[in-house]
Coordinates of C-alpha atoms (C1' of nucleotides) in Angstrom, one line a residue:
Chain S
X1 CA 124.0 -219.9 -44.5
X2 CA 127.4 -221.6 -44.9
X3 CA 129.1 -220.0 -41.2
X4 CA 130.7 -223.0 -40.8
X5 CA 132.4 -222.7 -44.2
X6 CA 136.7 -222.2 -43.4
X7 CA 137.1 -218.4 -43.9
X8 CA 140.3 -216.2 -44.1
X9 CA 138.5 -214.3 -41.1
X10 CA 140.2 -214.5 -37.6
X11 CA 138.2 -212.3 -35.5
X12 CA 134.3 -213.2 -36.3
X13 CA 132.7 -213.1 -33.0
X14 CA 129.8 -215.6 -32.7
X15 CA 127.1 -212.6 -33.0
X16 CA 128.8 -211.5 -36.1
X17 CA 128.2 -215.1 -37.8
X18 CA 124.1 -214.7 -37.2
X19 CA 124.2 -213.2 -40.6
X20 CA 124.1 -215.3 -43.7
X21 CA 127.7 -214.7 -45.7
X22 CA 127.4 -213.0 -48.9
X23 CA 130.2 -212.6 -51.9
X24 CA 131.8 -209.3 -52.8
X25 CA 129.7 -209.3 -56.6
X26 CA 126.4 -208.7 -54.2
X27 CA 127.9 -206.0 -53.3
X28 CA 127.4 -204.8 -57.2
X29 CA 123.7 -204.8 -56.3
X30 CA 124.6 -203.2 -52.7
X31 CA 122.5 -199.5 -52.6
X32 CA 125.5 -198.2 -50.8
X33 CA 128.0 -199.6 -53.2
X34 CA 129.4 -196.4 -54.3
X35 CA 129.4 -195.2 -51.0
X36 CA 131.1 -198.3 -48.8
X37 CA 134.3 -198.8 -47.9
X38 CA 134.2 -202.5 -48.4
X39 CA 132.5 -202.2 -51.5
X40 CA 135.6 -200.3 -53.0
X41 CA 137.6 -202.8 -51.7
X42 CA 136.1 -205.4 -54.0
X43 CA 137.2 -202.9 -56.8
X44 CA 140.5 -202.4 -56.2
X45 CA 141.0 -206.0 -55.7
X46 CA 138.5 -208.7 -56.6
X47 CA 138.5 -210.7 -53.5
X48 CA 135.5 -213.0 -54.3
X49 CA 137.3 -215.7 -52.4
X50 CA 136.7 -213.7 -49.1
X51 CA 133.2 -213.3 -47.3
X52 CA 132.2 -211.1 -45.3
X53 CA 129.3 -211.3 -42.5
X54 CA 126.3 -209.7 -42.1
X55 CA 124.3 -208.9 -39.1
X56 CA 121.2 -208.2 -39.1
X57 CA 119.7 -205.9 -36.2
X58 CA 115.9 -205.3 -34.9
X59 CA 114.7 -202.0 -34.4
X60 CA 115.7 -201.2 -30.6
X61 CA 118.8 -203.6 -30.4
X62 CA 122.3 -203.0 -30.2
X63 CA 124.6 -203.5 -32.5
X64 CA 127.5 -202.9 -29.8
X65 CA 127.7 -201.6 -26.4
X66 CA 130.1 -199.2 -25.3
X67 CA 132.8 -200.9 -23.5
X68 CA 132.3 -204.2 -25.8
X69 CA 135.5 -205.4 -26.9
X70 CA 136.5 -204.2 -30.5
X71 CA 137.0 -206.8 -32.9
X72 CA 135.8 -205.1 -36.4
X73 CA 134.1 -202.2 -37.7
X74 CA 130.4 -202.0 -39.4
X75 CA 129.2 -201.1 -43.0
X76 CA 125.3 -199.8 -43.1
X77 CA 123.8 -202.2 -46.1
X78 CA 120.3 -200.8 -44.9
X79 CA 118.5 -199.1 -41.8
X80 CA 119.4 -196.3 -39.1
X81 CA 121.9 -196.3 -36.2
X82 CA 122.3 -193.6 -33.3
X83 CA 125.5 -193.7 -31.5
X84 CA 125.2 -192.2 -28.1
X85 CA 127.9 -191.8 -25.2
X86 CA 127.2 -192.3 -21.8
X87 CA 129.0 -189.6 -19.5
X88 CA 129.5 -190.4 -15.9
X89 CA 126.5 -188.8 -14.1
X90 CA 124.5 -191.3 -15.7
X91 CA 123.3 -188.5 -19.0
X92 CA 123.3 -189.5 -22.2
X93 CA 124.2 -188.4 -25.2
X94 CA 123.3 -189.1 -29.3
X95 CA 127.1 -188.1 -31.0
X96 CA 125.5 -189.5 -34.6
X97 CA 123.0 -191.2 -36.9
X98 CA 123.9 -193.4 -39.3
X99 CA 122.4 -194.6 -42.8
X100 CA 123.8 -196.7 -45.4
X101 CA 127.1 -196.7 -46.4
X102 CA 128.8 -195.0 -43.2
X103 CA 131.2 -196.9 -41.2
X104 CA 130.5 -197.6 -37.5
X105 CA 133.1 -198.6 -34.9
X106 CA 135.6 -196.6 -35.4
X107 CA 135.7 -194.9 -32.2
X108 CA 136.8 -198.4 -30.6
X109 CA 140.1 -198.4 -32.9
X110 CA 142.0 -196.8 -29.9
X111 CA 141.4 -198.5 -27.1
X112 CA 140.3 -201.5 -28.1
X113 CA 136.7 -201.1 -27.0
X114 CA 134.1 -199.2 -28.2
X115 CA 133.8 -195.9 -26.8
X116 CA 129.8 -195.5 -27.4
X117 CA 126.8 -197.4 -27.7
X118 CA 125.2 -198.1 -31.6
X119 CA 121.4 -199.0 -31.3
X120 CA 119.6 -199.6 -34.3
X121 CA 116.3 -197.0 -34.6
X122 CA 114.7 -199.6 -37.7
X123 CA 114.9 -202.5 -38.4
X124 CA 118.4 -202.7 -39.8
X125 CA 121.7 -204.8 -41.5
X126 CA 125.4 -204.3 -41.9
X127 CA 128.4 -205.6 -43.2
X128 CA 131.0 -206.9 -40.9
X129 CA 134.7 -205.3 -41.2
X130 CA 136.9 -208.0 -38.8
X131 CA 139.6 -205.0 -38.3
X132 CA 142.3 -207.3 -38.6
X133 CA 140.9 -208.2 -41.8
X134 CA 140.7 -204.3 -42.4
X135 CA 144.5 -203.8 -41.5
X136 CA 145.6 -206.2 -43.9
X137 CA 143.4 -205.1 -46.9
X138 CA 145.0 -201.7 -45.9
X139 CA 148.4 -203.2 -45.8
X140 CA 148.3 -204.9 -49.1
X141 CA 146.2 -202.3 -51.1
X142 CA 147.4 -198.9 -51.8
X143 CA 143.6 -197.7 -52.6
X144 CA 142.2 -199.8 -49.5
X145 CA 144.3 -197.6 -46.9
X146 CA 143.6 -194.0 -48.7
X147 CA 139.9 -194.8 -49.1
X148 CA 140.4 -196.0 -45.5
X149 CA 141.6 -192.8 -44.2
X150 CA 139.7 -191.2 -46.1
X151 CA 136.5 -192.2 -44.1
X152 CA 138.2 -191.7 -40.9
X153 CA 139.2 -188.0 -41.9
X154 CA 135.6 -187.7 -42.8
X155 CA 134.0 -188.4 -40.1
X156 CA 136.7 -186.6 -37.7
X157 CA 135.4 -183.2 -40.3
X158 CA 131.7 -184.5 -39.4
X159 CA 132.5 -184.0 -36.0
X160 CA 134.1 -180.8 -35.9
X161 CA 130.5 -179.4 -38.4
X162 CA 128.3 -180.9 -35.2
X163 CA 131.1 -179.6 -32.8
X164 CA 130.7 -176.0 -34.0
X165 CA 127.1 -176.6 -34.7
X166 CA 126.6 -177.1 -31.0
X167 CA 129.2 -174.1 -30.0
X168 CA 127.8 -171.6 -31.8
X169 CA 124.1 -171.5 -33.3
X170 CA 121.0 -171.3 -31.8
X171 CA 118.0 -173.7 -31.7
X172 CA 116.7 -172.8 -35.0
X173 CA 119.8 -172.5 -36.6
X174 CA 120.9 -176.4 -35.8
X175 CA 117.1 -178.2 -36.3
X176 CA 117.6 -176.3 -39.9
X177 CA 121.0 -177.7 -40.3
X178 CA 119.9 -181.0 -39.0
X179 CA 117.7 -181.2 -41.4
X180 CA 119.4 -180.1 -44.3
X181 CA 122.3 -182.8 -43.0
X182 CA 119.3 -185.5 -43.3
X183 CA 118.3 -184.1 -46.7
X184 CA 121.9 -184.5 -48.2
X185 CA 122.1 -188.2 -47.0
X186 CA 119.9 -188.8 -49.0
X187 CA 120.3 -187.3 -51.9
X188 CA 123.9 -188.9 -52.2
X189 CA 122.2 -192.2 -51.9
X190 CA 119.9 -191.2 -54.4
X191 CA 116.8 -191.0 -52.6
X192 CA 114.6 -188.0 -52.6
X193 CA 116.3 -184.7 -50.3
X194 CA 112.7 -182.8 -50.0
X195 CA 110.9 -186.0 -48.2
X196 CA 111.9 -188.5 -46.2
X197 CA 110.9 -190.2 -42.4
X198 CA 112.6 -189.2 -39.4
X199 CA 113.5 -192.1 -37.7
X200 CA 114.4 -190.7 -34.4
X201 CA 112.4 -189.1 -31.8
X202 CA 112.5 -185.3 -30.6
X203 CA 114.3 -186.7 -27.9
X204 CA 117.0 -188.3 -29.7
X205 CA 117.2 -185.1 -32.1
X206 CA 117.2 -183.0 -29.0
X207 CA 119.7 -185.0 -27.6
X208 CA 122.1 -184.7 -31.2
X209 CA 121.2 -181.2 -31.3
X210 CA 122.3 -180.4 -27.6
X211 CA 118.3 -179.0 -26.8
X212 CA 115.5 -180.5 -25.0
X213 CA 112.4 -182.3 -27.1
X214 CA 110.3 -179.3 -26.9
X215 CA 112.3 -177.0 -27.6
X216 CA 112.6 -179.5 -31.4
X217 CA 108.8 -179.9 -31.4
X218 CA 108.6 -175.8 -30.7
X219 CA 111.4 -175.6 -33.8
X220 CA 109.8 -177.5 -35.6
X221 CA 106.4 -176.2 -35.4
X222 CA 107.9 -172.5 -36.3
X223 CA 109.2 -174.0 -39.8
X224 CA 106.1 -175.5 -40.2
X225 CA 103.8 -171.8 -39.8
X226 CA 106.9 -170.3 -41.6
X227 CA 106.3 -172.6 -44.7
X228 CA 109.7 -174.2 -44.7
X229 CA 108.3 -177.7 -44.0
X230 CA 105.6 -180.0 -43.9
X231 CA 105.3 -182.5 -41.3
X232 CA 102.7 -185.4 -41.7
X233 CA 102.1 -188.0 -38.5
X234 CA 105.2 -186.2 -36.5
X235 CA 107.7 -188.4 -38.8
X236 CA 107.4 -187.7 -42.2
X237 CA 109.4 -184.4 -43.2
X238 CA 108.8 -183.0 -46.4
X239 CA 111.2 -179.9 -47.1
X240 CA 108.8 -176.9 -48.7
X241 CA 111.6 -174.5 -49.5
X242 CA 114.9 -175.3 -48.4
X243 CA 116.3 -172.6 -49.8
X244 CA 115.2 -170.5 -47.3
X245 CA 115.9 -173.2 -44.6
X246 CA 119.6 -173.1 -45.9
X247 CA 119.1 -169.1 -45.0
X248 CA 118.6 -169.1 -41.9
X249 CA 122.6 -171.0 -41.5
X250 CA 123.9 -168.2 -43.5
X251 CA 121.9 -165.6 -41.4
X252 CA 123.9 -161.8 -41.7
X253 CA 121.5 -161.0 -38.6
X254 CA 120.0 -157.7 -40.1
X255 CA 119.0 -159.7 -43.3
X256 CA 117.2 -162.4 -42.3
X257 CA 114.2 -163.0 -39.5
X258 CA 115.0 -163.9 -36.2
X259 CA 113.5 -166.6 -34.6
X260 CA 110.7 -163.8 -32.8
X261 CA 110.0 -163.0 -36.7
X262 CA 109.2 -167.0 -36.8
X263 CA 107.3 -167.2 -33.7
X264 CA 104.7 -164.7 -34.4
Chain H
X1 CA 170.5 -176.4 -42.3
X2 CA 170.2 -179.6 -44.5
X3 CA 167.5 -178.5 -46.8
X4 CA 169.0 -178.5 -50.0
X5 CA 170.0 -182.3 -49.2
X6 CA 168.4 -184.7 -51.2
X7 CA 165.2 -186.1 -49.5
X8 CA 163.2 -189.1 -50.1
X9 CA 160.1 -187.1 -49.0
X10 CA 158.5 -185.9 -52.3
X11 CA 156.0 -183.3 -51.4
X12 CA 157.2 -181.1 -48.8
X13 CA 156.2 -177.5 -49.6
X14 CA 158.9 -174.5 -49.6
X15 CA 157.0 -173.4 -46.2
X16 CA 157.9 -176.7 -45.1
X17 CA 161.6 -176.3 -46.0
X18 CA 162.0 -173.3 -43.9
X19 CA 162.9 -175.2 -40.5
X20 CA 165.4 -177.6 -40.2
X21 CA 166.0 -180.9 -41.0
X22 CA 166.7 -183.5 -38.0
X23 CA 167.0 -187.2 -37.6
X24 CA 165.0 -189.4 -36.3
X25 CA 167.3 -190.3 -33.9
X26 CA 167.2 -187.0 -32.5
X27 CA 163.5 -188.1 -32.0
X28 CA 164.9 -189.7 -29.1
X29 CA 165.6 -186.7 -27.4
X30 CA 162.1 -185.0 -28.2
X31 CA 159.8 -183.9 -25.2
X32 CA 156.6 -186.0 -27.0
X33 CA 158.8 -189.1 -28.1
X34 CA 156.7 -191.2 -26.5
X35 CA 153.4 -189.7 -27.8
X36 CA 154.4 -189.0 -30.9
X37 CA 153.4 -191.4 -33.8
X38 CA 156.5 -190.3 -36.1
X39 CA 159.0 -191.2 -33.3
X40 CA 157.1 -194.7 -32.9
X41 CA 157.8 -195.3 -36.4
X42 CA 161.8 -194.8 -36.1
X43 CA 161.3 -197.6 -33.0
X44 CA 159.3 -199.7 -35.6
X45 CA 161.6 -199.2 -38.4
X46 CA 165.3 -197.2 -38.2
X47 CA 165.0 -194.5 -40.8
X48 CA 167.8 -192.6 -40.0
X49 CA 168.4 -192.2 -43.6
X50 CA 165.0 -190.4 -43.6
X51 CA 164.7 -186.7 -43.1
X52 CA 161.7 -185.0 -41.2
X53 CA 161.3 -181.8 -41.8
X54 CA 161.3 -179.5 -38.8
X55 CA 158.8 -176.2 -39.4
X56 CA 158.5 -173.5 -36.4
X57 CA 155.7 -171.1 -36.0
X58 CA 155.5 -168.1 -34.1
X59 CA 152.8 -167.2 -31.9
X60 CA 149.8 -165.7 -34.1
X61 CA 151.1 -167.4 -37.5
X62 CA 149.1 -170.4 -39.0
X63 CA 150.7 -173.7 -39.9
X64 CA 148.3 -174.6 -42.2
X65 CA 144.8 -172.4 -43.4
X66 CA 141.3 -173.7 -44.0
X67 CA 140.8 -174.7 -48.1
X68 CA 144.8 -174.9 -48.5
X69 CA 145.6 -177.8 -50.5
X70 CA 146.7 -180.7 -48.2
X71 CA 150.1 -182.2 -48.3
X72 CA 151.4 -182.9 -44.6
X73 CA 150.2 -184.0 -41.3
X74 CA 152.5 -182.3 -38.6
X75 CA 153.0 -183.2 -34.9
X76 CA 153.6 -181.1 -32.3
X77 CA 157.3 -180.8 -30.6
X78 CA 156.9 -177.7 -28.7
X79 CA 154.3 -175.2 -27.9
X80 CA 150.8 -174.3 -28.3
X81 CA 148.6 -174.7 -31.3
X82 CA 144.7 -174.0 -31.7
X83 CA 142.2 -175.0 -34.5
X84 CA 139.1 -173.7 -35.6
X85 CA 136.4 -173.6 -38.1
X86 CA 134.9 -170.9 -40.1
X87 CA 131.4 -170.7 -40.6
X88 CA 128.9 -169.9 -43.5
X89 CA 128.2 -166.8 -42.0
X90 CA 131.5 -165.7 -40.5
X91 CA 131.1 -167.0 -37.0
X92 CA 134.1 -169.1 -35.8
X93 CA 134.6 -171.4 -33.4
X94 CA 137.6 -173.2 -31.9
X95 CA 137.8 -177.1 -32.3
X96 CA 140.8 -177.7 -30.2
X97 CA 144.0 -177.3 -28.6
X98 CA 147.0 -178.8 -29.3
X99 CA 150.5 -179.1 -27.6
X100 CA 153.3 -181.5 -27.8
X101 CA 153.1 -185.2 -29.4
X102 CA 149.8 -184.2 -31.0
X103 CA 149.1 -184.5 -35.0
X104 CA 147.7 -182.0 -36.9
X105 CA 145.7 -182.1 -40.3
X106 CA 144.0 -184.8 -39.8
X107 CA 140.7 -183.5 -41.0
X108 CA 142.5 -182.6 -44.4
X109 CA 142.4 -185.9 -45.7
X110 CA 139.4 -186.6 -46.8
X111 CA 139.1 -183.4 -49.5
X112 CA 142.6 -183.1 -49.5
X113 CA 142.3 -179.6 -48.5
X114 CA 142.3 -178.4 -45.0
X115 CA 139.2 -178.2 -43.2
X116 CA 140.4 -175.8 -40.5
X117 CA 142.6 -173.0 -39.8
X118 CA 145.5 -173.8 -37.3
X119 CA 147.8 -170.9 -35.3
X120 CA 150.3 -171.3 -33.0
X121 CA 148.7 -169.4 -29.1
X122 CA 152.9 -169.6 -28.7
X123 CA 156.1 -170.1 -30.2
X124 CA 155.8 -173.5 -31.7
X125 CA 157.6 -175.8 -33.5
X126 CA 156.1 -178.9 -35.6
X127 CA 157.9 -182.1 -37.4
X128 CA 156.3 -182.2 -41.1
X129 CA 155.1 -185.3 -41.8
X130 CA 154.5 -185.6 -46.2
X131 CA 151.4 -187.6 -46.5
X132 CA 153.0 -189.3 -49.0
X133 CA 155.6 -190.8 -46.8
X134 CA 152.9 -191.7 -44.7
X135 CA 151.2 -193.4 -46.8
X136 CA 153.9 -195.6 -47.6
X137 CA 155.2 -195.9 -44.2
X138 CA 151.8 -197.5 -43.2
X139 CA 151.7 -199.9 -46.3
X140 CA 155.3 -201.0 -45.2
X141 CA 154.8 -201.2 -41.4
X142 CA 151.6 -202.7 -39.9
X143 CA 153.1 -201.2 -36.7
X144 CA 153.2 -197.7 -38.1
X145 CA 149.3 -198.5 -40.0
X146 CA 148.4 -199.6 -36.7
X147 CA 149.6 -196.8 -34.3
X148 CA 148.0 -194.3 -37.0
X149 CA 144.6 -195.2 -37.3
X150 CA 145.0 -195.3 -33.2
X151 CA 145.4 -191.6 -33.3
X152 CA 142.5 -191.2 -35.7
X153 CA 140.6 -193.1 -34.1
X154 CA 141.5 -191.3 -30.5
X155 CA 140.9 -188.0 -32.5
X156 CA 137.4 -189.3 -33.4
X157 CA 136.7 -189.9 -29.6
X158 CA 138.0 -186.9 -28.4
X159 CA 135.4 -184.9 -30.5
X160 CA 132.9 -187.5 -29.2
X161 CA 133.4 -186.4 -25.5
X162 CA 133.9 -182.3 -26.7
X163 CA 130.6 -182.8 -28.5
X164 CA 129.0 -184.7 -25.9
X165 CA 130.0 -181.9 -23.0
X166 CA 128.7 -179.2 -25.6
X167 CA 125.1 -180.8 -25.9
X168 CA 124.9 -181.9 -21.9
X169 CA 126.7 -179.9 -19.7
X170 CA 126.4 -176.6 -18.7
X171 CA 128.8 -174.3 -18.1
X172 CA 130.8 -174.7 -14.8
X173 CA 131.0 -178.8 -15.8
X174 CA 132.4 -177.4 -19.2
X175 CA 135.3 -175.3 -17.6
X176 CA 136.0 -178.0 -15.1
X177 CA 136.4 -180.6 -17.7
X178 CA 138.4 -178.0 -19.5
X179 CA 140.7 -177.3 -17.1
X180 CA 140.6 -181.4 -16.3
X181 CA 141.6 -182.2 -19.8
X182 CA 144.5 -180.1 -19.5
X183 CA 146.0 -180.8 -16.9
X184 CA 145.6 -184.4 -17.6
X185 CA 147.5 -183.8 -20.9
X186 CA 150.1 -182.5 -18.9
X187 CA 150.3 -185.0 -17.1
X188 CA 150.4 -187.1 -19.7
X189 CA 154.0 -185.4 -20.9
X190 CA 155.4 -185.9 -17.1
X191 CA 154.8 -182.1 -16.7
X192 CA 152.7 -180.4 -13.6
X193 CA 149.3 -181.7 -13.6
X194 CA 148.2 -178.9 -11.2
X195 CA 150.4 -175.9 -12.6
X196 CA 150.1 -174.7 -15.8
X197 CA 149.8 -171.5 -17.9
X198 CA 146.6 -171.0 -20.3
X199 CA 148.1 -170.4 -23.6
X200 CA 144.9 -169.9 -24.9
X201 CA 142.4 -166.4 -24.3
X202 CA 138.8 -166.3 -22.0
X203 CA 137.3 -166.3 -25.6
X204 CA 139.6 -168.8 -27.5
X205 CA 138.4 -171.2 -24.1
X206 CA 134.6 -169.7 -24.4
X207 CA 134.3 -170.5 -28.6
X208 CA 135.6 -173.9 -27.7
X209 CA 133.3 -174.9 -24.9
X210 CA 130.2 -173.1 -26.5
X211 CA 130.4 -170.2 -24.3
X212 CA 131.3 -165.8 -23.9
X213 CA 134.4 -165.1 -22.6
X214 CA 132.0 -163.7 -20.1
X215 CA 130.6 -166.8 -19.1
X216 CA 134.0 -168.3 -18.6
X217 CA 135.4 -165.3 -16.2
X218 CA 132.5 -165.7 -14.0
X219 CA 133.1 -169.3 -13.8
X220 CA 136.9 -169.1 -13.3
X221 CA 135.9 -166.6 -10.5
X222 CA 133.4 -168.5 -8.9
X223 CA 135.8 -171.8 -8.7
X224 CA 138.9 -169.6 -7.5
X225 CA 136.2 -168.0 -4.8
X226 CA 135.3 -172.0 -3.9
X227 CA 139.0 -173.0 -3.6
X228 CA 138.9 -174.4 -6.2
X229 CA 141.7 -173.1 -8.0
X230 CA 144.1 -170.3 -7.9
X231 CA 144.5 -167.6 -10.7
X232 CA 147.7 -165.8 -11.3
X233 CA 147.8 -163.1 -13.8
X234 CA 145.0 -164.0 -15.5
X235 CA 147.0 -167.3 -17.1
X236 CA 148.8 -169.0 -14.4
X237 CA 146.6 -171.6 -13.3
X238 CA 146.8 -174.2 -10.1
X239 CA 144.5 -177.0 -9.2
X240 CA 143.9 -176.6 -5.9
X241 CA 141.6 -179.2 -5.3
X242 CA 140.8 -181.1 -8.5
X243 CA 138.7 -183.6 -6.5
X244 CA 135.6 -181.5 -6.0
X245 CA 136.3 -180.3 -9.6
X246 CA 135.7 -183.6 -10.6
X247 CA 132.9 -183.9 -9.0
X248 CA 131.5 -181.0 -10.4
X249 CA 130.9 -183.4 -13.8
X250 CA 129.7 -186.6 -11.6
X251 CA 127.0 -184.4 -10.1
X252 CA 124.1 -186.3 -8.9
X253 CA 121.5 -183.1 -8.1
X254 CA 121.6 -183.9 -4.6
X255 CA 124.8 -183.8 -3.8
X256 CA 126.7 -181.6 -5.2
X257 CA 126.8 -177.6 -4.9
X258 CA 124.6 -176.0 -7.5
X259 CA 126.1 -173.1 -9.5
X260 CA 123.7 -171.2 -7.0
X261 CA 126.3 -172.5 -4.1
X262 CA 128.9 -171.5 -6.0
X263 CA 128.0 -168.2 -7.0
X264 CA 126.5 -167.3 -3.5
Chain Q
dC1 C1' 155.9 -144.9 -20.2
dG2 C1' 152.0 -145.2 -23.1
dG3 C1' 148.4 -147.8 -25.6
dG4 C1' 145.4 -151.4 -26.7
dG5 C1' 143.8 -155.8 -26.1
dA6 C1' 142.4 -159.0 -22.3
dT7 C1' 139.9 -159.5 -18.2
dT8 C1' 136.7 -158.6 -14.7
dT9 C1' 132.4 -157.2 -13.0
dG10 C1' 127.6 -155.4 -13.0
dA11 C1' 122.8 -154.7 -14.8
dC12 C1' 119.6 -156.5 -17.7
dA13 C1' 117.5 -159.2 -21.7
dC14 C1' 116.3 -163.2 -23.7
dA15 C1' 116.6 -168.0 -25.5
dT16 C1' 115.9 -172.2 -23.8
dA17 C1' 115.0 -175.3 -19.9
dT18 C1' 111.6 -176.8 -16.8
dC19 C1' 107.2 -178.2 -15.3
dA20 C1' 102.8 -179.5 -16.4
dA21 C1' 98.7 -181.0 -18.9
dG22 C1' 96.6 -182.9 -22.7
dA23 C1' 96.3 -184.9 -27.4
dG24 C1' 97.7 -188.3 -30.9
dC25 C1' 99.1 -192.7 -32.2
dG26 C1' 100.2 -197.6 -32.3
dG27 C1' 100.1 -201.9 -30.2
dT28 C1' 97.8 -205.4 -27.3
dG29 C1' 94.5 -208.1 -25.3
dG30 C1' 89.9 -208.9 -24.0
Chain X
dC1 C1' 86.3 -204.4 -32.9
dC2 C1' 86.9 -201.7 -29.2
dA3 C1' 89.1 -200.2 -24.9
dC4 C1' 93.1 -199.5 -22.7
dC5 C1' 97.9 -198.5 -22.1
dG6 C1' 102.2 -196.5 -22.9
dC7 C1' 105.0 -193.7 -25.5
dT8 C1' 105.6 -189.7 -28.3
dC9 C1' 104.5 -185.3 -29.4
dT10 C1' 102.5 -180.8 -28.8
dT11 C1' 101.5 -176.6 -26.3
dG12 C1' 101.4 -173.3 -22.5
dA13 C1' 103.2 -170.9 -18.3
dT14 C1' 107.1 -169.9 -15.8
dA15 C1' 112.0 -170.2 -14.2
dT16 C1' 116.8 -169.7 -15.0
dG17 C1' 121.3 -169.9 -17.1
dT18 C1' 123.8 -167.6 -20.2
dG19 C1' 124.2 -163.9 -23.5
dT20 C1' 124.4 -158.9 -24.3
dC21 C1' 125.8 -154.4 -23.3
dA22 C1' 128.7 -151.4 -20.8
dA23 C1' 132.3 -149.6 -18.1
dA24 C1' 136.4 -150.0 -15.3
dT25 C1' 140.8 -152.2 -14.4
dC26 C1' 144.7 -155.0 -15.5
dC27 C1' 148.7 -156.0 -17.9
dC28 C1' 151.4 -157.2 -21.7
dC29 C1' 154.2 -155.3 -25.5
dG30 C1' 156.3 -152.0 -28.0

DNA sequence: CGGGGATTTGACACATATCAAGAGCGGTGG
DNA sequence: CCACCGCTCTTGATATGTGTCAAATCCCCG
């Protein structure tokens, strides 16, 4: 814990200094090395002079509220994030989940405030990005501000998959894609893509998915029967054949079964 | 017709070429200087020895096609431009619509290839902006860096609150934001907020909202039936009372008219 | 003036939401 | 250790919003 060590950082709110400091090297043992932003960062340029915060966050808590004032962005070092938006009736709505590596915040560039609420669904840490810290890495290093951009293109083309996603298929169609989505997180990170936990509920899958929680329980149950899956204690997904999982996104309607095929 | 002059930008396409070449001071003159991020950037730093290329695009023709290699980001100076995304199985779906002081491309970044196809629902014309020269203008100008990641970042929300309407709302809250949106964005540009003409087609509205053209007759009739609006030729559209469309997305149950009322 | 896409409108089907009840599971406290 | 509680999940019966299919009209464009 060395907080009250003089840092280059400006914009470290007093939440964001909970966390002990770390050195870029740790980020050489980081499990989302390859995939972080900051992490690259220490590549391109060794800044072992700089620290940056983490924060750690309990299952249930926020990481930031939307409205908060934006001061820096997140890295996932380890745990699960939802982001949801509130619209103005009062509903709710899950826009992502989030896993090591991924940057959070990034919605809150333009106005200054973040535009949705993060809550942590395990126990769970990141790295903290002060953004003005972020706009001069990006201002000195070439390879800062392309990997930068990079991420934000990314997760604009993330959107725009859910967006259609949500426009266009059908319940069985986005649970499949869901968790086929799931299974490729992980597999990037190098953890196993045929079993992992779901760390949301059906609500909050619902809710991502733009369906009610029995209408994922009902999905899910069909995949189940149908073989594609194997649930064990509600969380624990194993993918049986993804293959045909991957099918039914690539459905030509006369080839494949329709979802009255996997209900009976 | 300045093309064959010799141009600091280094990876402007022949398409690109084909429009003219303007100044930025002639930015000051254009209808979306104030939105758009190019014309901040002669403010930020005079360029007038810089050369944007100008590209136009007639209705029905793409400025850019999903999978071609990415090279420019373009912003819109006149007309009407929509984006979509093809699916695995053929199914497309409209991710947005696009008219003055916009940018385009953004999604390309990250695999420097396009993620979607874009055409012009009008006439349009677009200033090229080489990512290259973007690139450098950031790294030069922490106003530019600054302004862009603002429009990414405001691109990120905007999919947020499509995405969020797609899995909560149903569909006469859809078409009002819709209609909403616009004529906020028209606003926006000092143009009528409750007069303007639907570039777009009932379908190219229904694949962006998640709905059949169908679906989004029905509603138009209903609103017009309420007062809501008026409908001229199918495309000419006034706001008659955008207050109790508003409402229509603050619903609380109680209070507000059920699409029952409004059909009855 | 003709033709073809866009739009409207109706009847009906169906996927998913809604409502409801019960089971499973984990945590907590006696 | 067991009993209880609350939350999550499952499953069934029914309701309903929207999709599907079809036909007629409109209107823009050549």
């Amino acid at each position: 814990m060395q907080a009250t060590t003089t840092s280059p950082l400006q914009v470290v709110s007093d939440r964001d200094i909970q966390g002990a400091v770390h050195r870029a090297d740790q980020c050489a043992l980081c499990p989302s090395r390859t995939l972080c932003w900051s992490a690259d960062c220490a590549t391109a340029q060794p800044f072992s002079a700089q620290r940056l915060a983490k924060r750690r966050v309990r299952r249930g808590e926020s990481l930031f509220h939307m409205g908060d004032a934006f001061h820096s962005l997140y890295t996932v070092r380890s745990g699960t994030f939802k982001t949801t938006t509130l619209l103005e009736d009062g509903r709710d709505q899950v826009t992502g989940f989030h896993i090591s590596g991924e940057i959070l915040g990034l919605d809150g560039i333009s106005v200054q405030a973040y535009q949705t609420d993060c809550v942590a669904l395990e126990d769970s840490e990141v790295c903290v990005l002060p953004y003005d810290y972020v706009l001069g890495m990006a201002s000195r290093e070439a390879g800062a501000l392309r990997d930068f951009l990079r991420m934000m293109s990314q997760e604009i083309a993330r959107e725009q998959c859910v967006m259609a996603s949500l426009g266009t298929m059908q319940a069985d169609e986005r649970v499949a894609m869901f968790l086929l989505g799931l299974s490729s997180k992980h597999a990037e990170r190098g953890l196993s893509p045929r079993s992992f936990i779901l760390r949301m509920t059906r609500e909050e899958i619902g809710s991502y998915l733009g369906l009610k929680l029995e209408t994922v329980s009902r999905v899910l149950a069909r995949f189940q029967v149908a073989g594609y899956i194997q649930i064990t204690n509600s969380r624990q997904i194993e993918l049986k054949d993804p293959v045909r999982l991957r099918a039914l996104l690539t459905k030509d309607a006369q080839t494949q079964p329709s979802s009255r095929a996997l209900s009976a």
